[in-house]
């Protein structure tokens, strides 16, 4: 009696499944109705992330990135417009065009792009779920491309830009707005030249939440963002370095901020979290990392020590590098390459 329910247990988070069922009604007295076949694909939710910093560069070819999602949060207001452009729930894409439009990628291999749509359409790109602690302050930062003209004859317009939202659910309903940035460089927050600019929004939260990048269109210009970082708030800002020299077992690192005297470097395998890497303490402008393995790929992050002795956030950009190979000994008994003596 009643509506039957089926509960599936022991599923793996962030995994895709296909549910195929054959359902028959028991009519009583041994009579069974003809079966109805049912098929449904679904994906389980990701576990909430509580380790910070979280970084997303959009460099992986899969889009949306793992545990991200997107949907159209507001449809076009005039469906009779024959020139309407509506990408539906696939308006956000991965932009990897380094040939014709390299300026739209801040760093790495790609950025996230909200394709140009008709006026009135809104599309939300949603992060994984995060677990935030009560009493702590957090920061979401990202780079956004600002531009004054979509082309020679079409200036960008006001109220075409990006809402940054925080919500209990992966949608924009009753979401809390953290901030808004116009894509047009001549509008708030105004900048003098076209290009990428970094924006940060500080917030407090408790429990499991989603961050949402909701683009709103007026039909003139695509929106590009890159290098999203979610972190705990610190008492000083980002700190960046450059890698001057790489040998077989050592690498020389130089600070890009001469005012910083105490800093740290974290080194690990590609894809590692900088909090769990090998930490090197550094002083002054140039320092050497030792103990590396020859012919090995690494990634590096850096952070500065704040005036109160705490540390700032790890660098927003990852620094990939590879150590050199050990020299090969060649003598008259070692052909080195087949057929060469």
mmCIF file of C-alpha atoms in Angstrom:
data_model
loop_
_atom_site.group_PDB
_atom_site.id
_atom_site.type_symbol
_atom_site.label_atom_id
_atom_site.label_comp_id
_atom_site.label_asym_id
_atom_site.label_seq_id
_atom_site.Cartn_x
_atom_site.Cartn_y
_atom_site.Cartn_z
ATOM 1 C CA UNK A 1 0.000 0.000 0.000
ATOM 2 C CA UNK A 2 1.069 3.555 -0.553
ATOM 3 C CA UNK A 3 3.913 4.732 -2.760
ATOM 4 C CA UNK A 4 6.831 2.265 -2.757
ATOM 5 C CA UNK A 5 10.297 3.670 -2.126
ATOM 6 C CA UNK A 6 13.716 2.355 -3.010
ATOM 7 C CA UNK A 7 16.843 3.433 -1.171
ATOM 8 C CA UNK A 8 20.236 2.748 -2.750
ATOM 9 C CA UNK A 9 23.048 2.461 -0.227
ATOM 10 C CA UNK A 10 26.856 2.332 -0.259
ATOM 11 C CA UNK A 11 27.160 4.461 -3.400
ATOM 12 C CA UNK A 12 30.437 6.235 -4.156
ATOM 13 C CA UNK A 13 30.431 10.071 -3.959
ATOM 14 C CA UNK A 14 30.817 11.995 -7.219
ATOM 15 C CA UNK A 15 30.123 8.902 -9.324
ATOM 16 C CA UNK A 16 27.800 8.307 -12.264
ATOM 17 C CA UNK A 17 25.264 5.481 -12.176
ATOM 18 C CA UNK A 18 22.577 4.043 -14.431
ATOM 19 C CA UNK A 19 19.453 2.659 -12.752
ATOM 20 C CA UNK A 20 17.462 0.159 -14.840
ATOM 21 C CA UNK A 21 14.262 -1.177 -13.293
ATOM 22 C CA UNK A 22 11.317 -3.375 -14.194
ATOM 23 C CA UNK A 23 8.239 -2.434 -12.191
ATOM 24 C CA UNK A 24 5.037 -4.462 -11.955
ATOM 25 C CA UNK A 25 1.966 -3.737 -9.841
ATOM 26 C CA UNK A 26 0.584 -6.510 -7.631
ATOM 27 C CA UNK A 27 -3.145 -6.383 -8.289
ATOM 28 C CA UNK A 28 -3.998 -9.075 -5.752
ATOM 29 C CA UNK A 29 -5.372 -12.571 -6.143
ATOM 30 C CA UNK A 30 -2.209 -13.517 -7.995
ATOM 31 C CA UNK A 31 -2.834 -10.992 -10.710
ATOM 32 C CA UNK A 32 0.232 -8.924 -11.753
ATOM 33 C CA UNK A 33 0.086 -5.975 -14.149
ATOM 34 C CA UNK A 34 2.227 -5.765 -17.228
ATOM 35 C CA UNK A 35 5.736 -4.558 -16.274
ATOM 36 C CA UNK A 36 6.883 -1.036 -16.893
ATOM 37 C CA UNK A 37 10.551 -0.558 -17.724
ATOM 38 C CA UNK A 38 12.335 2.407 -16.223
ATOM 39 C CA UNK A 39 15.829 3.729 -16.849
ATOM 40 C CA UNK A 40 17.483 6.706 -15.154
ATOM 41 C CA UNK A 41 21.044 8.015 -15.125
ATOM 42 C CA UNK A 42 22.218 9.997 -12.117
ATOM 43 C CA UNK A 43 25.349 11.211 -10.356
ATOM 44 C CA UNK A 44 25.895 11.151 -6.615
ATOM 45 C CA UNK A 45 26.838 14.342 -4.813
ATOM 46 C CA UNK A 46 30.474 15.103 -4.033
ATOM 47 C CA UNK A 47 31.638 15.117 -0.439
ATOM 48 C CA UNK A 48 31.880 18.633 0.958
ATOM 49 C CA UNK A 49 35.404 20.044 0.874
ATOM 50 C CA UNK A 50 36.891 21.390 4.089
ATOM 51 C CA UNK A 51 40.597 21.646 3.226
ATOM 52 C CA UNK A 52 41.709 25.117 2.166
ATOM 53 C CA UNK A 53 43.012 26.666 0.007
ATOM 54 C CA UNK A 54 40.916 25.310 -2.840
ATOM 55 C CA UNK A 55 42.133 26.300 -6.322
ATOM 56 C CA UNK A 56 40.557 25.912 -9.762
ATOM 57 C CA UNK A 57 42.451 26.932 -12.915
ATOM 58 C CA UNK A 58 40.114 25.304 -15.505
ATOM 59 C CA UNK A 59 43.175 23.717 -17.121
ATOM 60 C CA UNK A 60 41.760 20.158 -17.087
ATOM 61 C CA UNK A 61 39.922 19.303 -20.296
ATOM 62 C CA UNK A 62 36.761 18.162 -18.480
ATOM 63 C CA UNK A 63 34.234 20.994 -18.092
ATOM 64 C CA UNK A 64 32.586 21.804 -15.799
ATOM 65 C CA UNK A 65 35.469 20.729 -13.546
ATOM 66 C CA UNK A 66 35.082 17.824 -11.132
ATOM 67 C CA UNK A 67 32.223 18.494 -8.687
ATOM 68 C CA UNK A 68 31.270 21.770 -10.405
ATOM 69 C CA UNK A 69 27.945 22.207 -12.207
ATOM 70 C CA UNK A 70 26.075 24.805 -14.247
ATOM 71 C CA UNK A 71 22.522 25.699 -15.174
ATOM 72 C CA UNK A 72 20.526 28.548 -16.678
ATOM 73 C CA UNK A 73 19.260 30.540 -13.703
ATOM 74 C CA UNK A 74 17.086 32.928 -15.730
ATOM 75 C CA UNK A 75 15.724 32.339 -19.224
ATOM 76 C CA UNK A 76 15.466 34.940 -21.972
ATOM 77 C CA UNK A 77 12.734 37.507 -21.394
ATOM 78 C CA UNK A 78 11.430 37.718 -24.985
ATOM 79 C CA UNK A 79 11.101 34.285 -26.643
ATOM 80 C CA UNK A 80 9.678 35.896 -29.830
ATOM 81 C CA UNK A 81 12.965 37.616 -30.655
ATOM 82 C CA UNK A 82 14.221 35.832 -33.780
ATOM 83 C CA UNK A 83 17.806 36.899 -33.028
ATOM 84 C CA UNK A 84 17.844 35.460 -29.498
ATOM 85 C CA UNK A 85 20.863 33.377 -28.535
ATOM 86 C CA UNK A 86 20.172 30.852 -25.804
ATOM 87 C CA UNK A 87 22.753 28.221 -24.801
ATOM 88 C CA UNK A 88 20.413 26.626 -22.265
ATOM 89 C CA UNK A 89 22.220 24.850 -19.452
ATOM 90 C CA UNK A 90 25.521 24.767 -21.360
ATOM 91 C CA UNK A 91 26.346 28.476 -21.570
ATOM 92 C CA UNK A 92 29.596 28.168 -19.586
ATOM 93 C CA UNK A 93 32.405 26.484 -21.520
ATOM 94 C CA UNK A 94 36.147 25.913 -21.239
ATOM 95 C CA UNK A 95 38.103 28.468 -23.286
ATOM 96 C CA UNK A 96 41.473 27.148 -24.469
ATOM 97 C CA UNK A 97 41.974 29.397 -27.515
ATOM 98 C CA UNK A 98 45.606 30.477 -27.268
ATOM 99 C CA UNK A 99 45.931 31.184 -30.998
ATOM 100 C CA UNK A 100 43.290 33.809 -31.810
ATOM 101 C CA UNK A 101 42.391 35.083 -28.332
ATOM 102 C CA UNK A 102 45.249 34.318 -25.920
ATOM 103 C CA UNK A 103 44.436 37.440 -23.878
ATOM 104 C CA UNK A 104 41.313 35.750 -22.517
ATOM 105 C CA UNK A 105 43.414 33.190 -20.571
ATOM 106 C CA UNK A 106 45.053 34.600 -17.453
ATOM 107 C CA UNK A 107 47.513 31.721 -16.998
ATOM 108 C CA UNK A 108 47.828 28.040 -17.721
ATOM 109 C CA UNK A 109 45.971 26.246 -20.502
ATOM 110 C CA UNK A 110 42.425 27.604 -20.231
ATOM 111 C CA UNK A 111 39.851 29.835 -18.572
ATOM 112 C CA UNK A 112 36.096 29.590 -17.993
ATOM 113 C CA UNK A 113 33.966 31.434 -20.565
ATOM 114 C CA UNK A 114 30.314 32.431 -20.408
ATOM 115 C CA UNK A 115 29.287 32.608 -24.048
ATOM 116 C CA UNK A 116 27.553 35.730 -25.345
ATOM 117 C CA UNK A 117 23.814 35.342 -24.884
ATOM 118 C CA UNK A 118 20.715 37.446 -25.359
ATOM 119 C CA UNK A 119 19.806 40.207 -22.948
ATOM 120 C CA UNK A 120 18.145 38.958 -19.791
ATOM 121 C CA UNK A 121 19.676 35.488 -19.717
ATOM 122 C CA UNK A 122 21.538 34.462 -16.573
ATOM 123 C CA UNK A 123 23.725 31.375 -16.226
ATOM 124 C CA UNK A 124 25.233 30.033 -13.006
ATOM 125 C CA UNK A 125 28.575 28.229 -12.650
ATOM 126 C CA UNK A 126 28.599 26.525 -9.251
ATOM 127 C CA UNK A 127 31.593 25.376 -7.195
ATOM 128 C CA UNK A 128 31.796 22.160 -5.208
ATOM 129 C CA UNK A 129 30.233 22.205 -1.756
ATOM 130 C CA UNK A 130 32.504 23.551 0.996
ATOM 131 C CA UNK A 131 32.353 23.088 4.759
ATOM 132 C CA UNK A 132 32.992 26.400 6.518
ATOM 133 C CA UNK A 133 33.688 26.831 10.231
ATOM 134 C CA UNK A 134 31.745 29.239 12.387
ATOM 135 C CA UNK A 135 33.804 32.186 13.633
ATOM 136 C CA UNK A 136 36.258 32.156 10.716
ATOM 137 C CA UNK A 137 36.487 34.570 7.806
ATOM 138 C CA UNK A 138 36.946 33.272 4.274
ATOM 139 C CA UNK A 139 37.904 34.801 0.941
ATOM 140 C CA UNK A 140 36.885 33.871 -2.593
ATOM 141 C CA UNK A 141 39.165 35.394 -5.234
ATOM 142 C CA UNK A 142 39.244 35.143 -9.014
ATOM 143 C CA UNK A 143 40.539 36.937 -12.095
ATOM 144 C CA UNK A 144 38.039 38.430 -14.545
ATOM 145 C CA UNK A 145 38.628 39.946 -17.977
ATOM 146 C CA UNK A 146 37.376 43.560 -18.236
ATOM 147 C CA UNK A 147 36.876 45.165 -21.629
ATOM 148 C CA UNK A 148 35.325 48.402 -22.930
ATOM 149 C CA UNK A 149 34.233 47.187 -26.388
ATOM 150 C CA UNK A 150 33.025 43.833 -27.658
ATOM 151 C CA UNK A 151 34.210 44.917 -31.104
ATOM 152 C CA UNK A 152 35.071 48.168 -32.922
ATOM 153 C CA UNK A 153 31.447 49.322 -33.115
ATOM 154 C CA UNK A 154 29.871 47.713 -30.035
ATOM 155 C CA UNK A 155 30.731 49.041 -26.575
ATOM 156 C CA UNK A 156 30.047 46.866 -23.579
ATOM 157 C CA UNK A 157 27.042 47.925 -21.532
ATOM 158 C CA UNK A 158 26.260 48.295 -17.847
ATOM 159 C CA UNK A 159 24.643 45.464 -15.882
ATOM 160 C CA UNK A 160 26.402 42.843 -17.982
ATOM 161 C CA UNK A 161 28.700 41.048 -15.591
ATOM 162 C CA UNK A 162 29.128 38.578 -12.801
ATOM 163 C CA UNK A 163 27.245 38.040 -9.539
ATOM 164 C CA UNK A 164 29.199 36.272 -6.807
ATOM 165 C CA UNK A 165 26.774 34.407 -4.546
ATOM 166 C CA UNK A 166 26.803 32.125 -1.479
ATOM 167 C CA UNK A 167 24.027 29.612 -0.871
ATOM 168 C CA UNK A 168 23.047 26.479 1.064
ATOM 169 C CA UNK A 169 21.896 24.845 -2.174
ATOM 170 C CA UNK A 170 23.509 24.604 -5.640
ATOM 171 C CA UNK A 171 21.209 27.264 -7.122
ATOM 172 C CA UNK A 172 20.595 31.012 -6.907
ATOM 173 C CA UNK A 173 17.270 30.869 -5.036
ATOM 174 C CA UNK A 174 17.524 33.014 -1.880
ATOM 175 C CA UNK A 175 21.305 33.194 -2.324
ATOM 176 C CA UNK A 176 23.379 35.809 -0.489
ATOM 177 C CA UNK A 177 25.222 38.199 -2.814
ATOM 178 C CA UNK A 178 28.903 38.712 -1.980
ATOM 179 C CA UNK A 179 29.545 41.135 -4.815
ATOM 180 C CA UNK A 180 29.107 42.092 -8.465
ATOM 181 C CA UNK A 181 31.605 43.002 -11.210
ATOM 182 C CA UNK A 182 30.650 44.513 -14.574
ATOM 183 C CA UNK A 183 32.433 43.076 -17.598
ATOM 184 C CA UNK A 184 32.675 46.608 -19.034
ATOM 185 C CA UNK A 185 35.883 48.264 -17.854
ATOM 186 C CA UNK A 186 34.197 51.688 -17.934
ATOM 187 C CA UNK A 187 31.673 50.579 -15.296
ATOM 188 C CA UNK A 188 32.033 49.775 -11.603
ATOM 189 C CA UNK A 189 34.539 48.819 -10.430
ATOM 190 C CA UNK A 190 36.096 51.074 -13.085
ATOM 191 C CA UNK A 191 39.546 50.279 -14.529
ATOM 192 C CA UNK A 192 41.574 52.311 -17.011
ATOM 193 C CA UNK A 193 42.710 49.581 -19.403
ATOM 194 C CA UNK A 194 41.291 46.341 -20.736
ATOM 195 C CA UNK A 195 42.655 43.112 -19.295
ATOM 196 C CA UNK A 196 42.479 40.683 -16.400
ATOM 197 C CA UNK A 197 41.916 42.009 -12.876
ATOM 198 C CA UNK A 198 41.744 40.136 -9.602
ATOM 199 C CA UNK A 199 38.740 40.465 -7.294
ATOM 200 C CA UNK A 200 38.339 39.249 -3.722
ATOM 201 C CA UNK A 201 35.253 38.990 -1.545
ATOM 202 C CA UNK A 202 35.396 38.248 2.184
ATOM 203 C CA UNK A 203 32.588 36.406 3.936
ATOM 204 C CA UNK A 204 31.682 34.418 7.021
ATOM 205 C CA UNK A 205 29.781 31.151 6.830
ATOM 206 C CA UNK A 206 29.017 28.081 8.879
ATOM 207 C CA UNK A 207 28.292 24.596 7.592
ATOM 208 C CA UNK A 208 28.018 23.351 4.031
ATOM 209 C CA UNK A 209 27.704 26.036 1.331
ATOM 210 C CA UNK A 210 28.160 26.595 -2.389
ATOM 211 C CA UNK A 211 29.774 29.553 -4.130
ATOM 212 C CA UNK A 212 28.089 30.601 -7.358
ATOM 213 C CA UNK A 213 29.348 32.674 -10.295
ATOM 214 C CA UNK A 214 26.175 33.901 -12.000
ATOM 215 C CA UNK A 215 26.744 35.722 -15.259
ATOM 216 C CA UNK A 216 24.070 38.094 -16.507
ATOM 217 C CA UNK A 217 23.951 39.133 -20.152
ATOM 218 C CA UNK A 218 22.903 42.154 -22.165
ATOM 219 C CA UNK A 219 23.894 40.536 -25.466
ATOM 220 C CA UNK A 220 27.258 42.171 -26.183
ATOM 221 C CA UNK A 221 30.268 40.399 -24.637
ATOM 222 C CA UNK A 222 31.353 37.011 -23.318
ATOM 223 C CA UNK A 223 32.586 36.791 -19.720
ATOM 224 C CA UNK A 224 35.924 35.188 -18.850
ATOM 225 C CA UNK A 225 37.178 34.151 -15.390
ATOM 226 C CA UNK A 226 40.295 32.262 -14.317
ATOM 227 C CA UNK A 227 42.202 31.060 -11.239
ATOM 228 C CA UNK A 228 39.439 30.768 -8.643
ATOM 229 C CA UNK A 229 40.720 30.445 -5.047
ATOM 230 C CA UNK A 230 38.717 29.791 -1.866
ATOM 231 C CA UNK A 231 40.757 30.230 1.313
ATOM 232 C CA UNK A 232 40.705 31.292 4.912
ATOM 233 C CA UNK A 233 41.335 35.006 5.377
ATOM 234 C CA UNK A 234 44.899 35.894 6.345
ATOM 235 C CA UNK A 235 46.618 39.038 7.618
ATOM 236 C CA UNK A 236 48.593 39.634 4.425
ATOM 237 C CA UNK A 237 48.049 39.006 0.750
ATOM 238 C CA UNK A 238 49.300 36.804 -2.065
ATOM 239 C CA UNK A 239 53.030 36.425 -2.631
ATOM 240 C CA UNK A 240 54.589 35.317 -5.905
ATOM 241 C CA UNK A 241 58.044 34.165 -6.995
ATOM 242 C CA UNK A 242 59.963 33.116 -10.082
ATOM 243 C CA UNK A 243 62.141 30.066 -10.679
ATOM 244 C CA UNK A 244 65.552 31.281 -11.852
ATOM 245 C CA UNK A 245 67.505 28.076 -12.297
ATOM 246 C CA UNK A 246 66.782 24.338 -12.242
ATOM 247 C CA UNK A 247 69.444 21.640 -11.937
ATOM 248 C CA UNK A 248 69.260 17.887 -11.299
ATOM 249 C CA UNK A 249 68.619 18.163 -7.546
ATOM 250 C CA UNK A 250 68.275 21.884 -6.793
ATOM 251 C CA UNK A 251 66.214 24.872 -7.937
ATOM 252 C CA UNK A 252 66.783 28.570 -7.270
ATOM 253 C CA UNK A 253 63.723 30.654 -6.344
ATOM 254 C CA UNK A 254 63.540 34.464 -6.264
ATOM 255 C CA UNK A 255 60.918 36.635 -4.580
ATOM 256 C CA UNK A 256 58.985 39.093 -6.765
ATOM 257 C CA UNK A 257 58.354 41.385 -3.798
ATOM 258 C CA UNK A 258 61.570 42.925 -2.410
ATOM 259 C CA UNK A 259 59.729 44.154 0.692
ATOM 260 C CA UNK A 260 59.130 40.576 1.917
ATOM 261 C CA UNK A 261 61.971 39.128 3.980
ATOM 262 C CA UNK A 262 60.480 35.928 5.440
ATOM 263 C CA UNK A 263 58.613 33.483 3.218
ATOM 264 C CA UNK A 264 57.982 29.804 2.575
ATOM 265 C CA UNK A 265 57.925 27.503 -0.418
ATOM 266 C CA UNK A 266 55.897 24.285 -0.678
ATOM 267 C CA UNK A 267 57.020 21.662 -3.224
ATOM 268 C CA UNK A 268 55.261 18.467 -4.292
ATOM 269 C CA UNK A 269 54.113 16.249 -7.124
ATOM 270 C CA UNK A 270 51.740 17.750 -9.724
ATOM 271 C CA UNK A 271 48.261 18.285 -8.309
ATOM 272 C CA UNK A 272 49.304 18.312 -4.627
ATOM 273 C CA UNK A 273 47.790 20.527 -1.923
ATOM 274 C CA UNK A 274 50.407 23.088 -0.809
ATOM 275 C CA UNK A 275 49.506 22.470 2.846
ATOM 276 C CA UNK A 276 50.774 18.891 2.525
ATOM 277 C CA UNK A 277 53.933 19.535 0.484
ATOM 278 C CA UNK A 278 57.570 19.715 1.533
ATOM 279 C CA UNK A 279 58.030 23.130 3.174
ATOM 280 C CA UNK A 280 61.202 25.190 2.785
ATOM 281 C CA UNK A 281 61.728 28.335 4.886
ATOM 282 C CA UNK A 282 63.251 31.227 2.954
ATOM 283 C CA UNK A 283 64.854 34.550 3.878
ATOM 284 C CA UNK A 284 65.665 37.514 1.659
ATOM 285 C CA UNK A 285 65.264 37.668 -2.088
ATOM 286 C CA UNK A 286 66.789 34.442 -3.450
ATOM 287 C CA UNK A 287 66.851 30.938 -1.964
ATOM 288 C CA UNK A 288 67.772 27.449 -3.125
ATOM 289 C CA UNK A 289 65.606 24.323 -2.802
ATOM 290 C CA UNK A 290 67.649 21.179 -2.341
ATOM 291 C CA UNK A 291 67.005 17.437 -2.148
ATOM 292 C CA UNK A 292 65.055 17.182 -5.384
ATOM 293 C CA UNK A 293 65.012 14.035 -7.524
ATOM 294 C CA UNK A 294 66.573 14.193 -11.024
ATOM 295 C CA UNK A 295 64.256 14.000 -14.051
ATOM 296 C CA UNK A 296 61.121 14.585 -11.977
ATOM 297 C CA UNK A 297 58.093 16.841 -12.422
ATOM 298 C CA UNK A 298 57.219 19.157 -9.522
ATOM 299 C CA UNK A 299 54.863 21.970 -8.621
ATOM 300 C CA UNK A 300 55.680 24.866 -6.301
ATOM 301 C CA UNK A 301 53.706 27.386 -4.235
ATOM 302 C CA UNK A 302 54.983 30.291 -2.122
ATOM 303 C CA UNK A 303 53.598 32.433 0.705
ATOM 304 C CA UNK A 304 54.873 35.337 2.767
ATOM 305 C CA UNK A 305 55.110 35.715 6.520
ATOM 306 C CA UNK A 306 52.848 38.504 7.785
ATOM 307 C CA UNK A 307 53.927 41.180 10.254
ATOM 308 C CA UNK A 308 52.240 39.338 13.143
ATOM 309 C CA UNK A 309 54.155 36.115 12.405
ATOM 310 C CA UNK A 310 51.271 34.314 10.682
ATOM 311 C CA UNK A 311 51.407 33.374 7.005
ATOM 312 C CA UNK A 312 49.489 34.714 4.034
ATOM 313 C CA UNK A 313 47.742 32.568 1.414
ATOM 314 C CA UNK A 314 49.681 30.279 -0.884
ATOM 315 C CA UNK A 315 50.389 31.843 -4.276
ATOM 316 C CA UNK A 316 47.367 31.815 -6.553
ATOM 317 C CA UNK A 317 49.469 30.538 -9.455
ATOM 318 C CA UNK A 318 51.077 27.119 -9.421
ATOM 319 C CA UNK A 319 54.702 27.023 -10.630
ATOM 320 C CA UNK A 320 55.414 23.766 -12.513
ATOM 321 C CA UNK A 321 59.012 22.737 -13.174
ATOM 322 C CA UNK A 322 61.071 19.637 -13.986
ATOM 323 C CA UNK A 323 64.534 18.786 -12.742
ATOM 324 C CA UNK A 324 67.267 17.951 -15.215
ATOM 325 C CA UNK A 325 68.459 14.445 -16.049
ATOM 326 C CA UNK A 326 71.672 13.048 -14.618
ATOM 327 C CA UNK A 327 74.504 13.008 -17.164
ATOM 328 C CA UNK A 328 75.042 9.717 -18.988
ATOM 329 C CA UNK A 329 78.540 8.240 -18.979
ATOM 330 C CA UNK A 330 79.719 7.324 -22.466
ATOM 331 C CA UNK A 331 82.955 5.416 -23.114
ATOM 332 C CA UNK A 332 84.290 3.101 -25.783
ATOM 333 C CA UNK A 333 82.486 0.128 -24.159
ATOM 334 C CA UNK A 334 79.115 1.958 -24.131
ATOM 335 C CA UNK A 335 77.529 2.265 -27.581
ATOM 336 C CA UNK A 336 74.962 4.687 -26.081
ATOM 337 C CA UNK A 337 72.743 4.284 -29.151
ATOM 338 C CA UNK A 338 72.454 1.061 -31.151
ATOM 339 C CA UNK A 339 74.744 1.173 -34.162
ATOM 340 C CA UNK A 340 76.841 4.093 -32.851
ATOM 341 C CA UNK A 341 80.393 3.361 -31.628
#
